[in-house]
Amino acid sequence: MNESLDWELITIAALIAGLFNLPVAFQKLRQTCKGLLFFEPLKSPGFWLWILAQLLFPSIVFLAWITNFFSVKPVVDAMLFLRAIAAGFGFTAFLNSRTETGFLTLDIKSLYDGVVRVGFALIASQETRRTKTFLRALEKELHQPSADMSEGLRSLRAYFSADIALTLEERQKFLGSISQALSEIQIDKQIEVVENLLPEVRQRDLVDALEGFKCSPQFLQTYLPRRFARSITSAASNQALRL
């Protein structure tokens, strides 16, 4: 095998480390951004910066490790690619251990964390105000005489009961919160539970969840993004049929 082909395969192995870091990273992203109810990753510059960090940092660290900072050429075999996959899945632990043992003369972890923070800051600059505005408007909407807190909470209870993606602990936690809210007399405490549970509802199901509380079509049209328009129209039709 010639020299240039060897280095091409080594580079591919390094990129594989970045690719296999993505599933773990996406889980963390989902948890971090869960409260941003209308977050659309593909339309966010911060998301693309975050993606770049998740791909490049594991690749660069892995490449530096296997080549001893490009001073040696590793053997190109199946084990190289298996190590790349393992390094990708365990990137955080891999990076910490290498930093702690002094393998990296630069503080790569701080640099990585800094880039990720910039990405999250860009995401927050787009999404925080929109989410805050919606939640404040929702509080007012749920205080309206037309709102039905009991029906909405029961609808959420049915939703989480049917969600097979939830762990047993998550389901018990959500259903427990709903049961407690249903027994509450103060509507503000019920609304607090609703606001805490809405981030657990899939975006495509938000309109249906809000319809359970008898939120008006005018409210939905005003405060939900345009991509929900079809669902809002359907919700308005359902409400009209019930009248």
PDB file of C-alpha atoms in Angstrom:
ATOM      1  CA  MET A   1       0.000   0.000   0.000  1.00  0.00           C
ATOM      2  CA  ASN A   2       1.479   3.372  -0.983  1.00  0.00           C
ATOM      3  CA  GLU A   3       2.149   6.232   1.409  1.00  0.00           C
ATOM      4  CA  SER A   4      -0.569   8.599   0.185  1.00  0.00           C
ATOM      5  CA  LEU A   5      -3.245   5.913   0.341  1.00  0.00           C
ATOM      6  CA  ASP A   6      -2.168   5.040   3.871  1.00  0.00           C
ATOM      7  CA  TRP A   7      -2.633   8.626   5.005  1.00  0.00           C
ATOM      8  CA  GLU A   8      -5.989   8.854   3.260  1.00  0.00           C
ATOM      9  CA  LEU A   9      -7.178   5.809   5.192  1.00  0.00           C
ATOM     10  CA  ILE A  10      -5.754   7.209   8.429  1.00  0.00           C
ATOM     11  CA  THR A  11      -7.639  10.464   7.809  1.00  0.00           C
ATOM     12  CA  ILE A  12     -10.830   8.511   7.136  1.00  0.00           C
ATOM     13  CA  ALA A  13     -10.341   6.640  10.410  1.00  0.00           C
ATOM     14  CA  ALA A  14      -9.976   9.969  12.222  1.00  0.00           C
ATOM     15  CA  LEU A  15     -13.187  11.258  10.640  1.00  0.00           C
ATOM     16  CA  ILE A  16     -14.935   8.076  11.744  1.00  0.00           C
ATOM     17  CA  ALA A  17     -14.061   9.018  15.326  1.00  0.00           C
ATOM     18  CA  GLY A  18     -15.916  12.298  14.794  1.00  0.00           C
ATOM     19  CA  LEU A  19     -18.911  10.598  13.203  1.00  0.00           C
ATOM     20  CA  PHE A  20     -19.272   8.082  16.013  1.00  0.00           C
ATOM     21  CA  ASN A  21     -19.143  10.893  18.552  1.00  0.00           C
ATOM     22  CA  LEU A  22     -22.341  12.351  17.079  1.00  0.00           C
ATOM     23  CA  PRO A  23     -24.924   9.932  18.584  1.00  0.00           C
ATOM     24  CA  VAL A  24     -23.639  10.609  22.101  1.00  0.00           C
ATOM     25  CA  ALA A  25     -23.356  14.341  21.407  1.00  0.00           C
ATOM     26  CA  PHE A  26     -26.900  14.520  20.025  1.00  0.00           C
ATOM     27  CA  GLN A  27     -28.254  13.033  23.240  1.00  0.00           C
ATOM     28  CA  LYS A  28     -26.549  15.823  25.190  1.00  0.00           C
ATOM     29  CA  LEU A  29     -27.810  18.437  22.730  1.00  0.00           C
ATOM     30  CA  ARG A  30     -31.358  17.169  23.096  1.00  0.00           C
ATOM     31  CA  GLN A  31     -31.177  17.443  26.877  1.00  0.00           C
ATOM     32  CA  THR A  32     -29.571  20.889  26.771  1.00  0.00           C
ATOM     33  CA  CYS A  33     -32.032  22.365  24.269  1.00  0.00           C
ATOM     34  CA  LYS A  34     -35.137  20.530  25.432  1.00  0.00           C
ATOM     35  CA  GLY A  35     -36.610  23.662  26.977  1.00  0.00           C
ATOM     36  CA  LEU A  36     -36.431  25.529  23.654  1.00  0.00           C
ATOM     37  CA  LEU A  37     -39.848  24.452  22.443  1.00  0.00           C
ATOM     38  CA  PHE A  38     -39.513  25.551  18.819  1.00  0.00           C
ATOM     39  CA  PHE A  39     -35.825  24.873  18.222  1.00  0.00           C
ATOM     40  CA  GLU A  40     -35.059  23.947  14.600  1.00  0.00           C
ATOM     41  CA  PRO A  41     -31.429  22.790  14.538  1.00  0.00           C
ATOM     42  CA  LEU A  42     -30.937  22.908  10.774  1.00  0.00           C
ATOM     43  CA  LYS A  43     -31.872  26.605  10.697  1.00  0.00           C
ATOM     44  CA  SER A  44     -29.533  27.590  13.521  1.00  0.00           C
ATOM     45  CA  PRO A  45     -25.946  28.788  12.857  1.00  0.00           C
ATOM     46  CA  GLY A  46     -25.118  27.780  16.422  1.00  0.00           C
ATOM     47  CA  PHE A  47     -26.128  24.208  15.668  1.00  0.00           C
ATOM     48  CA  TRP A  48     -23.772  24.023  12.696  1.00  0.00           C
ATOM     49  CA  LEU A  49     -20.912  25.387  14.794  1.00  0.00           C
ATOM     50  CA  TRP A  50     -21.761  22.750  17.397  1.00  0.00           C
ATOM     51  CA  ILE A  51     -21.783  20.033  14.697  1.00  0.00           C
ATOM     52  CA  LEU A  52     -18.379  21.202  13.473  1.00  0.00           C
ATOM     53  CA  ALA A  53     -16.972  20.917  16.992  1.00  0.00           C
ATOM     54  CA  GLN A  54     -18.450  17.440  17.465  1.00  0.00           C
ATOM     55  CA  LEU A  55     -16.917  16.223  14.211  1.00  0.00           C
ATOM     56  CA  LEU A  56     -13.542  17.943  14.166  1.00  0.00           C
ATOM     57  CA  PHE A  57     -12.376  17.759  17.770  1.00  0.00           C
ATOM     58  CA  PRO A  58     -12.669  13.962  18.111  1.00  0.00           C
ATOM     59  CA  SER A  59     -11.066  13.558  14.682  1.00  0.00           C
ATOM     60  CA  ILE A  60      -8.129  15.846  15.480  1.00  0.00           C
ATOM     61  CA  VAL A  61      -7.539  14.373  18.933  1.00  0.00           C
ATOM     62  CA  PHE A  62      -7.670  10.826  17.578  1.00  0.00           C
ATOM     63  CA  LEU A  63      -5.336  11.679  14.708  1.00  0.00           C
ATOM     64  CA  ALA A  64      -2.847  13.338  17.063  1.00  0.00           C
ATOM     65  CA  TRP A  65      -2.996  10.345  19.387  1.00  0.00           C
ATOM     66  CA  ILE A  66      -2.449   7.584  16.838  1.00  0.00           C
ATOM     67  CA  THR A  67       0.347   9.482  15.064  1.00  0.00           C
ATOM     68  CA  ASN A  68       2.020  10.821  18.222  1.00  0.00           C
ATOM     69  CA  PHE A  69       1.541  14.328  16.855  1.00  0.00           C
ATOM     70  CA  PHE A  70       2.304  13.223  13.295  1.00  0.00           C
ATOM     71  CA  SER A  71       5.708  11.848  14.196  1.00  0.00           C
ATOM     72  CA  VAL A  72       4.836   8.241  13.327  1.00  0.00           C
ATOM     73  CA  LYS A  73       2.543   6.525  10.875  1.00  0.00           C
ATOM     74  CA  PRO A  74       0.197   4.010  12.503  1.00  0.00           C
ATOM     75  CA  VAL A  75      -0.452   0.611  11.021  1.00  0.00           C
ATOM     76  CA  VAL A  76      -3.468   0.741   8.748  1.00  0.00           C
ATOM     77  CA  ASP A  77      -5.591  -2.264   9.598  1.00  0.00           C
ATOM     78  CA  ALA A  78      -9.000  -3.170  10.976  1.00  0.00           C
ATOM     79  CA  MET A  79      -7.859  -2.394  14.513  1.00  0.00           C
ATOM     80  CA  LEU A  80      -7.215   1.228  13.541  1.00  0.00           C
ATOM     81  CA  PHE A  81     -10.851   1.660  12.532  1.00  0.00           C
ATOM     82  CA  LEU A  82     -12.124  -0.163  15.600  1.00  0.00           C
ATOM     83  CA  ARG A  83     -10.080   2.176  17.779  1.00  0.00           C
ATOM     84  CA  ALA A  84     -11.559   5.138  15.881  1.00  0.00           C
ATOM     85  CA  ILE A  85     -15.096   3.911  16.574  1.00  0.00           C
ATOM     86  CA  ALA A  86     -14.311   3.372  20.256  1.00  0.00           C
ATOM     87  CA  ALA A  87     -12.688   6.805  20.504  1.00  0.00           C
ATOM     88  CA  GLY A  88     -15.750   8.401  18.917  1.00  0.00           C
ATOM     89  CA  PHE A  89     -18.236   6.773  21.268  1.00  0.00           C
ATOM     90  CA  GLY A  90     -16.058   7.556  24.282  1.00  0.00           C
ATOM     91  CA  PHE A  91     -14.780  10.940  23.165  1.00  0.00           C
ATOM     92  CA  THR A  92     -15.455  12.805  26.416  1.00  0.00           C
ATOM     93  CA  ALA A  93     -13.727  10.199  28.577  1.00  0.00           C
ATOM     94  CA  PHE A  94     -11.010   9.822  25.946  1.00  0.00           C
ATOM     95  CA  LEU A  95     -10.329  13.564  25.913  1.00  0.00           C
ATOM     96  CA  ASN A  96     -10.324  13.874  29.697  1.00  0.00           C
ATOM     97  CA  SER A  97      -7.942  10.979  30.190  1.00  0.00           C
ATOM     98  CA  ARG A  98      -5.511  12.250  27.577  1.00  0.00           C
ATOM     99  CA  THR A  99      -5.562  15.744  29.041  1.00  0.00           C
ATOM    100  CA  GLU A 100      -5.042  14.495  32.582  1.00  0.00           C
ATOM    101  CA  THR A 101      -2.069  12.341  31.640  1.00  0.00           C
ATOM    102  CA  GLY A 102      -0.410  15.227  29.880  1.00  0.00           C
ATOM    103  CA  PHE A 103      -0.669  13.677  26.435  1.00  0.00           C
ATOM    104  CA  LEU A 104      -1.877  16.951  25.004  1.00  0.00           C
ATOM    105  CA  THR A 105       0.296  19.960  25.628  1.00  0.00           C
ATOM    106  CA  LEU A 106      -2.650  22.224  24.796  1.00  0.00           C
ATOM    107  CA  ASP A 107      -5.807  22.275  26.866  1.00  0.00           C
ATOM    108  CA  ILE A 108      -7.948  20.839  24.091  1.00  0.00           C
ATOM    109  CA  LYS A 109     -10.870  20.220  26.422  1.00  0.00           C
ATOM    110  CA  SER A 110     -11.136  23.903  27.326  1.00  0.00           C
ATOM    111  CA  LEU A 111     -10.950  24.839  23.656  1.00  0.00           C
ATOM    112  CA  TYR A 112     -13.625  22.283  22.791  1.00  0.00           C
ATOM    113  CA  ASP A 113     -15.868  23.443  25.641  1.00  0.00           C
ATOM    114  CA  GLY A 114     -15.379  27.046  24.546  1.00  0.00           C
ATOM    115  CA  VAL A 115     -16.468  26.358  20.967  1.00  0.00           C
ATOM    116  CA  VAL A 116     -19.481  24.382  22.194  1.00  0.00           C
ATOM    117  CA  ARG A 117     -20.454  27.252  24.514  1.00  0.00           C
ATOM    118  CA  VAL A 118     -20.310  29.681  21.596  1.00  0.00           C
ATOM    119  CA  GLY A 119     -22.591  27.359  19.644  1.00  0.00           C
ATOM    120  CA  PHE A 120     -25.071  27.188  22.518  1.00  0.00           C
ATOM    121  CA  ALA A 121     -24.897  30.973  22.944  1.00  0.00           C
ATOM    122  CA  LEU A 122     -25.854  31.418  19.284  1.00  0.00           C
ATOM    123  CA  ILE A 123     -28.719  28.958  19.704  1.00  0.00           C
ATOM    124  CA  ALA A 124     -29.895  30.755  22.845  1.00  0.00           C
ATOM    125  CA  SER A 125     -29.780  34.144  21.124  1.00  0.00           C
ATOM    126  CA  GLN A 126     -32.276  32.852  18.566  1.00  0.00           C
ATOM    127  CA  GLU A 127     -34.532  30.749  20.748  1.00  0.00           C
ATOM    128  CA  THR A 128     -34.665  32.058  24.324  1.00  0.00           C
ATOM    129  CA  ARG A 129     -36.831  35.101  23.658  1.00  0.00           C
ATOM    130  CA  ARG A 130     -39.222  33.155  21.431  1.00  0.00           C
ATOM    131  CA  THR A 131     -39.712  30.480  24.090  1.00  0.00           C
ATOM    132  CA  LYS A 132     -40.121  33.063  26.859  1.00  0.00           C
ATOM    133  CA  THR A 133     -42.691  35.021  24.850  1.00  0.00           C
ATOM    134  CA  PHE A 134     -44.683  31.875  24.161  1.00  0.00           C
ATOM    135  CA  LEU A 135     -44.669  30.712  27.786  1.00  0.00           C
ATOM    136  CA  ARG A 136     -45.771  34.112  29.089  1.00  0.00           C
ATOM    137  CA  ALA A 137     -48.594  34.176  26.556  1.00  0.00           C
ATOM    138  CA  LEU A 138     -49.525  30.606  27.458  1.00  0.00           C
ATOM    139  CA  GLU A 139     -49.870  31.554  31.112  1.00  0.00           C
ATOM    140  CA  LYS A 140     -52.364  34.263  30.159  1.00  0.00           C
ATOM    141  CA  GLU A 141     -54.196  31.918  27.804  1.00  0.00           C
ATOM    142  CA  LEU A 142     -54.583  29.235  30.462  1.00  0.00           C
ATOM    143  CA  HIS A 143     -56.050  31.812  32.838  1.00  0.00           C
ATOM    144  CA  GLN A 144     -58.867  32.472  30.371  1.00  0.00           C
ATOM    145  CA  PRO A 145     -62.335  31.155  31.323  1.00  0.00           C
ATOM    146  CA  SER A 146     -62.390  29.120  28.104  1.00  0.00           C
ATOM    147  CA  ALA A 147     -59.291  27.131  29.094  1.00  0.00           C
ATOM    148  CA  ASP A 148     -59.788  23.623  30.456  1.00  0.00           C
ATOM    149  CA  MET A 149     -56.886  22.671  32.709  1.00  0.00           C
ATOM    150  CA  SER A 150     -58.330  19.336  33.788  1.00  0.00           C
ATOM    151  CA  GLU A 151     -58.956  18.133  30.250  1.00  0.00           C
ATOM    152  CA  GLY A 152     -55.534  19.307  29.101  1.00  0.00           C
ATOM    153  CA  LEU A 153     -53.752  17.553  31.955  1.00  0.00           C
ATOM    154  CA  ARG A 154     -55.697  14.352  31.305  1.00  0.00           C
ATOM    155  CA  SER A 155     -54.719  14.600  27.649  1.00  0.00           C
ATOM    156  CA  LEU A 156     -51.061  14.902  28.658  1.00  0.00           C
ATOM    157  CA  ARG A 157     -51.489  11.929  30.981  1.00  0.00           C
ATOM    158  CA  ALA A 158     -52.777   9.833  28.088  1.00  0.00           C
ATOM    159  CA  TYR A 159     -49.926  11.077  25.892  1.00  0.00           C
ATOM    160  CA  PHE A 160     -47.163  10.114  28.312  1.00  0.00           C
ATOM    161  CA  SER A 161     -48.869   6.843  29.193  1.00  0.00           C
ATOM    162  CA  ALA A 162     -48.771   5.863  25.520  1.00  0.00           C
ATOM    163  CA  ASP A 163     -45.205   7.044  24.821  1.00  0.00           C
ATOM    164  CA  ILE A 164     -43.133   3.864  24.570  1.00  0.00           C
ATOM    165  CA  ALA A 165     -39.905   5.883  24.202  1.00  0.00           C
ATOM    166  CA  LEU A 166     -40.054   6.893  27.867  1.00  0.00           C
ATOM    167  CA  THR A 167     -38.240   4.956  30.533  1.00  0.00           C
ATOM    168  CA  LEU A 168     -40.287   3.645  33.437  1.00  0.00           C
ATOM    169  CA  GLU A 169     -38.766   6.301  35.689  1.00  0.00           C
ATOM    170  CA  GLU A 170     -39.607   9.102  33.254  1.00  0.00           C
ATOM    171  CA  ARG A 171     -43.181   7.894  32.822  1.00  0.00           C
ATOM    172  CA  GLN A 172     -43.721   7.632  36.567  1.00  0.00           C
ATOM    173  CA  LYS A 173     -42.244  11.090  37.077  1.00  0.00           C
ATOM    174  CA  PHE A 174     -44.448  12.734  34.442  1.00  0.00           C
ATOM    175  CA  LEU A 175     -47.623  10.941  35.480  1.00  0.00           C
ATOM    176  CA  GLY A 176     -46.920  11.758  39.114  1.00  0.00           C
ATOM    177  CA  SER A 177     -46.573  15.454  38.270  1.00  0.00           C
ATOM    178  CA  ILE A 178     -49.854  15.371  36.350  1.00  0.00           C
ATOM    179  CA  SER A 179     -51.705  13.619  39.174  1.00  0.00           C
ATOM    180  CA  GLN A 180     -50.408  16.205  41.607  1.00  0.00           C
ATOM    181  CA  ALA A 181     -51.461  19.032  39.288  1.00  0.00           C
ATOM    182  CA  LEU A 182     -54.964  17.589  38.913  1.00  0.00           C
ATOM    183  CA  SER A 183     -55.341  17.663  42.687  1.00  0.00           C
ATOM    184  CA  GLU A 184     -54.156  21.273  42.886  1.00  0.00           C
ATOM    185  CA  ILE A 185     -56.645  24.057  43.502  1.00  0.00           C
ATOM    186  CA  GLN A 186     -54.351  26.900  42.492  1.00  0.00           C
ATOM    187  CA  ILE A 187     -54.231  27.285  38.727  1.00  0.00           C
ATOM    188  CA  ASP A 188     -50.764  28.869  38.851  1.00  0.00           C
ATOM    189  CA  LYS A 189     -49.326  25.642  40.230  1.00  0.00           C
ATOM    190  CA  GLN A 190     -51.093  23.668  37.524  1.00  0.00           C
ATOM    191  CA  ILE A 191     -49.680  25.977  34.863  1.00  0.00           C
ATOM    192  CA  GLU A 192     -46.203  25.510  36.311  1.00  0.00           C
ATOM    193  CA  VAL A 193     -46.553  21.750  35.862  1.00  0.00           C
ATOM    194  CA  VAL A 194     -47.765  22.217  32.287  1.00  0.00           C
ATOM    195  CA  GLU A 195     -44.792  24.442  31.447  1.00  0.00           C
ATOM    196  CA  ASN A 196     -42.420  21.855  32.894  1.00  0.00           C
ATOM    197  CA  LEU A 197     -44.025  19.050  30.890  1.00  0.00           C
ATOM    198  CA  LEU A 198     -44.335  20.743  27.495  1.00  0.00           C
ATOM    199  CA  PRO A 199     -40.604  20.329  26.696  1.00  0.00           C
ATOM    200  CA  GLU A 200     -41.180  16.569  26.981  1.00  0.00           C
ATOM    201  CA  VAL A 201     -43.824  16.707  24.241  1.00  0.00           C
ATOM    202  CA  ARG A 202     -42.550  16.190  20.706  1.00  0.00           C
ATOM    203  CA  GLN A 203     -42.737  19.332  18.591  1.00  0.00           C
ATOM    204  CA  ARG A 204     -45.092  17.719  16.102  1.00  0.00           C
ATOM    205  CA  ASP A 205     -47.500  16.988  18.977  1.00  0.00           C
ATOM    206  CA  LEU A 206     -47.465  20.444  20.585  1.00  0.00           C
ATOM    207  CA  VAL A 207     -50.584  21.722  18.851  1.00  0.00           C
ATOM    208  CA  ASP A 208     -52.524  18.641  19.897  1.00  0.00           C
ATOM    209  CA  ALA A 209     -51.298  19.033  23.480  1.00  0.00           C
ATOM    210  CA  LEU A 210     -52.318  22.695  23.586  1.00  0.00           C
ATOM    211  CA  GLU A 211     -55.656  21.904  21.987  1.00  0.00           C
ATOM    212  CA  GLY A 212     -56.334  19.679  24.990  1.00  0.00           C
ATOM    213  CA  PHE A 213     -56.291  22.813  27.153  1.00  0.00           C
ATOM    214  CA  LYS A 214     -58.760  24.495  24.756  1.00  0.00           C
ATOM    215  CA  CYS A 215     -56.223  27.082  23.657  1.00  0.00           C
ATOM    216  CA  SER A 216     -57.820  29.304  21.043  1.00  0.00           C
ATOM    217  CA  PRO A 217     -56.822  29.103  17.366  1.00  0.00           C
ATOM    218  CA  GLN A 218     -55.974  32.809  17.577  1.00  0.00           C
ATOM    219  CA  PHE A 219     -53.454  32.099  20.326  1.00  0.00           C
ATOM    220  CA  LEU A 220     -51.931  29.209  18.384  1.00  0.00           C
ATOM    221  CA  GLN A 221     -51.684  31.231  15.179  1.00  0.00           C
ATOM    222  CA  THR A 222     -50.076  34.161  16.984  1.00  0.00           C
ATOM    223  CA  TYR A 223     -47.471  32.400  19.084  1.00  0.00           C
ATOM    224  CA  LEU A 224     -46.589  29.192  17.253  1.00  0.00           C
ATOM    225  CA  PRO A 225     -44.208  29.185  14.263  1.00  0.00           C
ATOM    226  CA  ARG A 226     -45.679  29.062  10.773  1.00  0.00           C
ATOM    227  CA  ARG A 227     -44.666  25.445  10.265  1.00  0.00           C
ATOM    228  CA  PHE A 228     -47.485  24.505  12.657  1.00  0.00           C
ATOM    229  CA  ALA A 229     -50.090  26.175  10.425  1.00  0.00           C
ATOM    230  CA  ARG A 230     -51.591  22.940   9.095  1.00  0.00           C
ATOM    231  CA  SER A 231     -51.925  21.460  12.581  1.00  0.00           C
ATOM    232  CA  ILE A 232     -53.475  24.701  13.845  1.00  0.00           C
ATOM    233  CA  THR A 233     -56.031  24.672  11.019  1.00  0.00           C
ATOM    234  CA  SER A 234     -56.918  21.093  11.899  1.00  0.00           C
ATOM    235  CA  ALA A 235     -57.240  22.031  15.577  1.00  0.00           C
ATOM    236  CA  ALA A 236     -59.517  24.950  14.701  1.00  0.00           C
ATOM    237  CA  SER A 237     -61.717  22.638  12.624  1.00  0.00           C
ATOM    238  CA  ASN A 238     -61.965  20.187  15.503  1.00  0.00           C
ATOM    239  CA  GLN A 239     -62.998  22.944  17.880  1.00  0.00           C
ATOM    240  CA  ALA A 240     -65.618  24.199  15.415  1.00  0.00           C
ATOM    241  CA  LEU A 241     -67.102  20.716  15.120  1.00  0.00           C
ATOM    242  CA  ARG A 242     -67.457  20.477  18.885  1.00  0.00           C
ATOM    243  CA  LEU A 243     -69.377  23.759  19.081  1.00  0.00           C
TER     244      LEU A 243
END
